[in-house]
Each structure stands twice: as structure tokens, then as C-alpha cells.
Amino acid sequence: MDPDELLRRFGREFPRGTVLFREGDPGREMYVVNRGSVSISARVGTVEKVLSTLGQGEFFGEMSILNDAPRSATATCVEDCLLLVVDARTFEAMVRASAEVAVRMIQKMAARLAEADRQIENLLLRDARARVVHFVAGEASRHPGAPLALSPGDLATRLDVDARQAADVLRTLERSGLLAGGEGAWTVPDADRLRHFLDLLQLDSHPGTRP
Ligand code: CMP
């Protein structure tokens, strides 16, 4: 099916703020982002945590269909969105008809699993400062040389630290020359030095059960 026909058949517009589905709902459709972005969030204790924000070309909502299980997370339009909304039967037919679709989906799911592993490793660090540095070092190694959009608010939601603490860590890294640039476009001049700094922090913050 060519892209125009896909859009004609499955394209639907959703305004910013639309909750597409909530964690625990039954799932009957999967979605592909054609325009806009969608946040995926889940309850951790009493707090709603953003697990990921998905943009153009990314898909979500496939797990319920594949596992015949309730939605594992809540999906919310962060901007006005144009999404392909594909019912379970059509989704299965697409995967069966095209090995390429299946392989791309497996690659995405493998990347998501690797990201979830990183998040678990991060959240096992006891020290909030180490969690921020671990996250920055991970971003720097995944996007070498690229500007990193790190904001204290975003770090706070992702890493279970408070925003003031996250801002303090960014300032400390900047003062030590481990981060350069500023708001919205940080760079890590020397990734090895940052890793070394993280190792030092972890000496008194071994992965383990947090209090
Ligand atoms: P489903 O369980 O049907 O509904 C929630 C969707 O969010 C899920 O399918 C995945 O597509 C997506 N999802 C769940 N966990 C993550 C994650 N950690 N990162 C990105 N997407 C996720």
C-alpha cells in the first residue's frame, strides 16, 4: 500500500492533549505517528512517569495486540497529531505480508528493550546525582557530538530526582568542564572524562536496592 493510500485509509487527526488510551485499557488498535508527537507514560507508585516521547515514523500500541494484554502504558498527544490507526486484524495482515515490516518492528522493539534496561540500571543507582550523570553519559554515547536537550524538568520526570537537584548537577558538570553549551543544547566535550566522573560517584552509590 502506498503512503497516500495508507493515510486515506487509516489517517486520523487528534488535537494536542488527547488521551488515546490509558494504561490498563483493553487494546484493539496500534498507531503510527505521521505528524506530531505522543508521550508514553506509566504509573510508578503514585506518580505518572513519561517513559518515552515518540515522533514521526514511530509506532506504539502494538504490544496489547501481540500479547492480547491490557495497555501497558498511557498514550497522550503532546502536539496536534496525524496518526495512522490500524486495527488488530489489518496490523496482523501487514506483518504477515511483509518481512520488512516485521524486521523493522523487531528492531524497534529491541531498541525499546535496550532503553528500558538503561532506565532500570539508572533507577537502581541510589544517588540522585549519579542518576543524572549516568543519563547524560548515556545520551552522549548514543549521540556522539550532537547537542543534547537536557532540561531539569525533563530529567526530574525521567530520573526520580527533583528539578532543583538536576539543575545543580548540570551546573556542577558545566563548572567542571564536563558539559558545555547551555539550555537545550548541551555537549559533552570529553565522554571518557564524564564516564570517569560517574565511576567516582558510583563508588559510594553502587547499584542496589534504594532506600
Ligand atoms: P501497548 O501496551 O499496547 O500500549 C502502550 C504502548 O506504549 C505499548 O503497547 C508500546 O507500544 C508503548 N510502550 C510501552 N513501553 C514503552 C517504552 N518503555 N518505551 C516506548 N514505548 C513503550
Short mmCIF file of N, CA, C and O and ligand atoms in Angstrom, two decimals, residues 21 40 51-52 54 59-64 70-73 112, ligand 1:
data_model
loop_
_atom_site.label_atom_id
_atom_site.label_comp_id
_atom_site.label_asym_id
_atom_site.label_seq_id
_atom_site.Cartn_x
_atom_site.Cartn_y
_atom_site.Cartn_z
N PHE A 21 -5.29 6.34 24.77
CA PHE A 21 -5.73 5.24 25.63
C PHE A 21 -4.98 5.33 26.94
O PHE A 21 -3.97 6.04 27.04
N ILE A 40 4.39 8.51 26.00
CA ILE A 40 4.02 7.21 26.56
C ILE A 40 4.38 7.29 28.04
O ILE A 40 5.53 7.54 28.38
N LEU A 51 7.74 7.55 29.89
CA LEU A 51 8.74 6.54 29.51
C LEU A 51 9.44 6.95 28.22
O LEU A 51 10.62 6.67 28.03
N SER A 52 8.67 7.59 27.34
CA SER A 52 9.24 7.93 26.05
C SER A 52 8.33 8.92 25.34
O SER A 52 7.13 8.98 25.63
N LEU A 54 7.33 9.80 21.43
CA LEU A 54 7.51 9.21 20.10
C LEU A 54 7.13 10.23 19.03
O LEU A 54 6.14 10.94 19.16
N PHE A 59 5.99 3.94 16.09
CA PHE A 59 4.70 3.28 16.31
C PHE A 59 4.53 2.94 17.78
O PHE A 59 5.51 2.89 18.54
N PHE A 60 3.32 2.69 18.17
CA PHE A 60 3.03 2.28 19.56
C PHE A 60 1.67 1.60 19.58
O PHE A 60 0.90 1.68 18.62
N GLY A 61 1.42 0.91 20.71
CA GLY A 61 0.12 0.26 20.88
C GLY A 61 0.09 -1.14 20.28
O GLY A 61 -0.96 -1.78 20.23
N GLU A 62 1.28 -1.62 19.85
CA GLU A 62 1.33 -2.94 19.23
C GLU A 62 1.34 -4.06 20.28
O GLU A 62 0.94 -5.19 19.99
N MET A 63 1.80 -3.73 21.51
CA MET A 63 2.02 -4.79 22.50
C MET A 63 0.71 -5.48 22.90
O MET A 63 0.64 -6.70 22.99
N SER A 64 -0.32 -4.67 23.15
CA SER A 64 -1.62 -5.25 23.55
C SER A 64 -2.13 -6.22 22.50
O SER A 64 -2.68 -7.26 22.82
N PRO A 70 -3.80 -6.05 28.44
CA PRO A 70 -4.20 -4.64 28.56
C PRO A 70 -3.06 -3.70 28.19
O PRO A 70 -1.89 -4.11 28.20
N ARG A 71 -3.39 -2.44 27.91
CA ARG A 71 -2.37 -1.45 27.58
C ARG A 71 -1.35 -1.35 28.70
O ARG A 71 -1.73 -1.19 29.88
N SER A 72 -0.06 -1.40 28.34
CA SER A 72 1.00 -1.35 29.35
C SER A 72 1.30 0.08 29.77
O SER A 72 2.04 0.31 30.72
N ALA A 73 0.78 1.07 29.04
CA ALA A 73 1.09 2.47 29.33
C ALA A 73 -0.01 3.34 28.74
O ALA A 73 -0.86 2.86 27.98
N ARG A 112 13.81 -0.54 22.12
CA ARG A 112 12.99 -0.14 23.27
C ARG A 112 13.38 -0.95 24.52
O ARG A 112 13.46 -0.43 25.62
P1 CMP B 1 0.54 -1.25 24.45
O1 CMP B 1 0.87 -2.00 25.67
O2 CMP B 1 -0.47 -1.79 23.50
O3 CMP B 1 0.10 0.23 24.85
C1 CMP B 1 1.07 1.10 25.40
C2 CMP B 1 2.19 1.20 24.39
O4 CMP B 1 3.26 2.01 24.75
C3 CMP B 1 2.83 -0.19 24.21
O5 CMP B 1 1.89 -1.02 23.59
C4 CMP B 1 4.08 0.16 23.46
O6 CMP B 1 3.79 0.36 22.10
C5 CMP B 1 4.42 1.50 24.10
N1 CMP B 1 5.44 1.37 25.14
C6 CMP B 1 5.38 0.67 26.29
N2 CMP B 1 6.51 0.82 27.00
C7 CMP B 1 7.31 1.64 26.28
C8 CMP B 1 8.60 2.18 26.48
N3 CMP B 1 9.31 1.92 27.59
N4 CMP B 1 9.11 2.97 25.51
C9 CMP B 1 8.40 3.27 24.40
N5 CMP B 1 7.17 2.79 24.17
C10 CMP B 1 6.63 1.98 25.08
#
